[in-house]
mmCIF file of C-alpha atoms in Angstrom:
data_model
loop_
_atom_site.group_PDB
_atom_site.id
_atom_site.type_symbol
_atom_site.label_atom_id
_atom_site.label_comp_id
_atom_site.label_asym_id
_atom_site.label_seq_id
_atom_site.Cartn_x
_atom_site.Cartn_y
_atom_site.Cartn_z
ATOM 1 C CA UNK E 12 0.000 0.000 0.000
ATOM 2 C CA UNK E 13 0.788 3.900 -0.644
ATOM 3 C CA UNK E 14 -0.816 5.502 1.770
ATOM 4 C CA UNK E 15 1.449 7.149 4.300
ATOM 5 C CA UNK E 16 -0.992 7.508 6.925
ATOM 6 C CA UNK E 17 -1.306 4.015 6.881
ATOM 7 C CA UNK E 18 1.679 3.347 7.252
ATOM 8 C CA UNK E 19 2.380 5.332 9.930
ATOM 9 C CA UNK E 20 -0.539 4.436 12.012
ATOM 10 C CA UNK E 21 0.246 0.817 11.699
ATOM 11 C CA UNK E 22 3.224 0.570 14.347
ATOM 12 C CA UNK E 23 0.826 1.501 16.951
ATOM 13 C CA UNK E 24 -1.781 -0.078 15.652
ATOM 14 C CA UNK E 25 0.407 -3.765 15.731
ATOM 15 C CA UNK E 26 1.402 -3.022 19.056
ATOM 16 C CA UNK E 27 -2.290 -2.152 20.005
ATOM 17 C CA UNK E 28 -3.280 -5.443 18.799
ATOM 18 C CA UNK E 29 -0.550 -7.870 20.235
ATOM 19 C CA UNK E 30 -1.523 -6.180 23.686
ATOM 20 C CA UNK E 31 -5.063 -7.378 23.244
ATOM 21 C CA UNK E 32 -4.093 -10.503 21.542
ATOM 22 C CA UNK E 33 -2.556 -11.298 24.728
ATOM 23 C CA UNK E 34 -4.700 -10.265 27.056
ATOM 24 C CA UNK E 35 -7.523 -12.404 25.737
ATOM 25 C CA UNK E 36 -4.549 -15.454 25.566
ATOM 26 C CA UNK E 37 -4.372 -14.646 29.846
ATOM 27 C CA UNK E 38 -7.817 -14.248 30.556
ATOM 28 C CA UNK E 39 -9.205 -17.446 28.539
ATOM 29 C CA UNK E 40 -8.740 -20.244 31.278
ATOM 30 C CA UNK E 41 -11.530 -18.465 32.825
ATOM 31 C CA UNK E 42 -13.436 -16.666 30.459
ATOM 32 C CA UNK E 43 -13.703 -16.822 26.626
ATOM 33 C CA UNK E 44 -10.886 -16.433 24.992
ATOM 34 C CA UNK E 45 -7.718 -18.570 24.746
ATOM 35 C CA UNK E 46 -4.894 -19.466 22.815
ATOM 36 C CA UNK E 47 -7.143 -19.812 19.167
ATOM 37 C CA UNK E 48 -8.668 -16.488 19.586
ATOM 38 C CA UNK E 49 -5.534 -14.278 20.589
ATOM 39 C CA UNK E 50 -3.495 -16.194 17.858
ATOM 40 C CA UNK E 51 -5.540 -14.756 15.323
ATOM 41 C CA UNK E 52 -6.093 -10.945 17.187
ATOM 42 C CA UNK E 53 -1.922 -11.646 16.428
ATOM 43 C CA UNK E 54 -1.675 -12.803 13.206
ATOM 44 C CA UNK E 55 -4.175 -9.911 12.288
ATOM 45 C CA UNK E 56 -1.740 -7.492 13.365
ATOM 46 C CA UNK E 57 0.827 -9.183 11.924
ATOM 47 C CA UNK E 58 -0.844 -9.057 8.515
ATOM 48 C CA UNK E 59 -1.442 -5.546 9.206
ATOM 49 C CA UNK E 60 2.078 -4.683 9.451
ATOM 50 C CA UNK E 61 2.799 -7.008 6.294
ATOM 51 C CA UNK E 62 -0.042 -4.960 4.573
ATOM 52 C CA UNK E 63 1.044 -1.485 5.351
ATOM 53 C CA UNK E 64 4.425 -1.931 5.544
ATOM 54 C CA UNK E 65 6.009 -4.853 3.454
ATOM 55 C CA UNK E 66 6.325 -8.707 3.933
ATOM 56 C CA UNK E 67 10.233 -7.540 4.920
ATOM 57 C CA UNK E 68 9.080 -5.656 8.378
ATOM 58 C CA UNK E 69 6.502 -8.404 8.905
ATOM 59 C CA UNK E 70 9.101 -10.988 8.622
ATOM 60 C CA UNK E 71 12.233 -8.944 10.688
ATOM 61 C CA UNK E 72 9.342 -8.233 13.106
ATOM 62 C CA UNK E 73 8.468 -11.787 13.604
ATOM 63 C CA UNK E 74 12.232 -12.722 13.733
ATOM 64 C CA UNK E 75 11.685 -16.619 13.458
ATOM 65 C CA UNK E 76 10.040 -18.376 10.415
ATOM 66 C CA UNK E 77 6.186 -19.117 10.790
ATOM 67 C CA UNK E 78 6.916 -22.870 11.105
ATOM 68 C CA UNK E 79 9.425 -22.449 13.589
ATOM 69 C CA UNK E 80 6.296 -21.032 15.441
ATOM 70 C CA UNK E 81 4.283 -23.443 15.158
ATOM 71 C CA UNK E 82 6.940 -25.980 16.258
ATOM 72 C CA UNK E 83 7.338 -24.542 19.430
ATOM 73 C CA UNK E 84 3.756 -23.933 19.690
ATOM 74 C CA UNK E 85 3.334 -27.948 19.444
ATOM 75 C CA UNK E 86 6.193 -28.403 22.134
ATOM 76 C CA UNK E 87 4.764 -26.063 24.404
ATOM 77 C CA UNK E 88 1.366 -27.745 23.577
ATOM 78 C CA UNK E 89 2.598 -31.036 24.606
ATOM 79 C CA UNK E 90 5.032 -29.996 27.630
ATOM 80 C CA UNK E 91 1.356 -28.331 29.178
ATOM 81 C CA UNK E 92 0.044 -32.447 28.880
ATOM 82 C CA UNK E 93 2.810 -34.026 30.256
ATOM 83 C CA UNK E 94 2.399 -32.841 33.904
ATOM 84 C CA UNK E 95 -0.845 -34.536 33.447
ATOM 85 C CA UNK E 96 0.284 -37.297 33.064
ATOM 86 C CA UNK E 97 3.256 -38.098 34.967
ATOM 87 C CA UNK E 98 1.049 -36.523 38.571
ATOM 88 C CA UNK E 99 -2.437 -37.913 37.526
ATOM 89 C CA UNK E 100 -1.932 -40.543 35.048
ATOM 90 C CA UNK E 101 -4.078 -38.446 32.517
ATOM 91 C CA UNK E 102 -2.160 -36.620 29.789
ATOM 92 C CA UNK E 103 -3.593 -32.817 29.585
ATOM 93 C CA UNK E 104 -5.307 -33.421 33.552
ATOM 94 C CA UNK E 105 -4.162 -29.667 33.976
ATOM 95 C CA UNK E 106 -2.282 -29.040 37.678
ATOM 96 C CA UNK E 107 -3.009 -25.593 39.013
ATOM 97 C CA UNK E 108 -0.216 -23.170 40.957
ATOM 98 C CA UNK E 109 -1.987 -20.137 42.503
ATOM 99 C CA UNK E 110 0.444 -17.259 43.198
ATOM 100 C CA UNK E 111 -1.957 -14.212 45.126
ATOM 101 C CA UNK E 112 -4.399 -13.482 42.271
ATOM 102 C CA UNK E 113 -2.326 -14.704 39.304
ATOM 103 C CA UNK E 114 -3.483 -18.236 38.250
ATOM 104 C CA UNK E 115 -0.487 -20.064 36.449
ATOM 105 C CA UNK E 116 -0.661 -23.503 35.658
ATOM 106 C CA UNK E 117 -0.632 -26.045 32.340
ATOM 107 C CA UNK E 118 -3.337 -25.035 31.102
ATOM 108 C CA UNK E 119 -1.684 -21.254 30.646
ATOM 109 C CA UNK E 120 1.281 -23.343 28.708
ATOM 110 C CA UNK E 121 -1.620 -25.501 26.505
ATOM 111 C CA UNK E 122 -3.197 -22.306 25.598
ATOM 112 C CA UNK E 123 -0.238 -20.667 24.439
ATOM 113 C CA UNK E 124 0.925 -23.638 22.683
ATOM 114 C CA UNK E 125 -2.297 -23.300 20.849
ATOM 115 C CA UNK E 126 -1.290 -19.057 20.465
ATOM 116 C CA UNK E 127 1.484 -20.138 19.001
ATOM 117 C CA UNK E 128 0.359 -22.882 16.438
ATOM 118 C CA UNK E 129 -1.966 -20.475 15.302
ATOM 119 C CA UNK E 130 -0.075 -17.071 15.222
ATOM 120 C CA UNK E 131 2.916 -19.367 12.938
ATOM 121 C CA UNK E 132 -0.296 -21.091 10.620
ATOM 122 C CA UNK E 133 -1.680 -18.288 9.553
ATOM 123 C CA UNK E 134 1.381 -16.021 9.311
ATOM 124 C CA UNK E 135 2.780 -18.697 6.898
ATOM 125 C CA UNK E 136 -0.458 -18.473 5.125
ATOM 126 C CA UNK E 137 -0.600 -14.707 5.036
ATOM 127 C CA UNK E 138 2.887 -13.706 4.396
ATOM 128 C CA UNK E 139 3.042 -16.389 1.097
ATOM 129 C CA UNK E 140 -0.104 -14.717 0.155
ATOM 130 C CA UNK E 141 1.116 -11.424 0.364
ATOM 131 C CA UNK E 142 4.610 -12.042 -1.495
ATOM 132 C CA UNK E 143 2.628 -13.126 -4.293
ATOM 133 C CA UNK E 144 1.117 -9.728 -4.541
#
């Protein structure tokens, strides 16, 4: 795209959308939300930046290669199960650690397993579509 505005209100705008993209990853253990929702809030700002600004600054923003994404999302995915497993002989029986207010546990790592397989999917997705333009 052309339009300098655009691009200059696209910075903030990414930023303004990762924020919420992982707020809404936090808050969906207990309300909707989750790792599938703020994957894509991510990806959309991701695509945003690719849109206003090149594929290039997408890319050097993301600074690992959307499969590489998704592999770790898978690993993370899988490391949230094993607990699970090894304490309750159920893979993905989530264990819990309360700190104060802050609720941590594998279901926090699951979700942003999922974040991450999702963010990496459709940035692969986007950013091939996008070169081709």
């Amino acid at each position: 795209m052309n339009s300098l505005i655009f691009a200059a209100f696209s910075r903030i705008l990414f930023i303004l959308m990762l924020a919420v993209s992982l707020y809404v990853l936090y808050r969906g253990h207990n309300e909707p939300g989750g790792g599938f929702v703020g994957g894509l809030i991510a990806a959309a700002g991701f695509a945003t930046l690719a849109l206003a600004r090149g594929v290039d600054v997408a890319r050097a923003t993301l600074r690992f290669e959307p499969m590489t994404v998704i592999g770790c999302g898978i690993l993370a995915a899988l490391l949230g199960g094993l607990p699970g497993l090894w304490l309750d002989d159920s893979f993905l029986a989530h264990q819990w650690a309360i700190l104060g207010s802050v609720h941590i546990g594998t279901t926090l790592l699951f979700d942003i397993g999922v974040y991450l397989v999702v963010l990496g999917g459709i940035l692969s997705l986007i950013l091939r579509f996008y070169e081709g333009l």
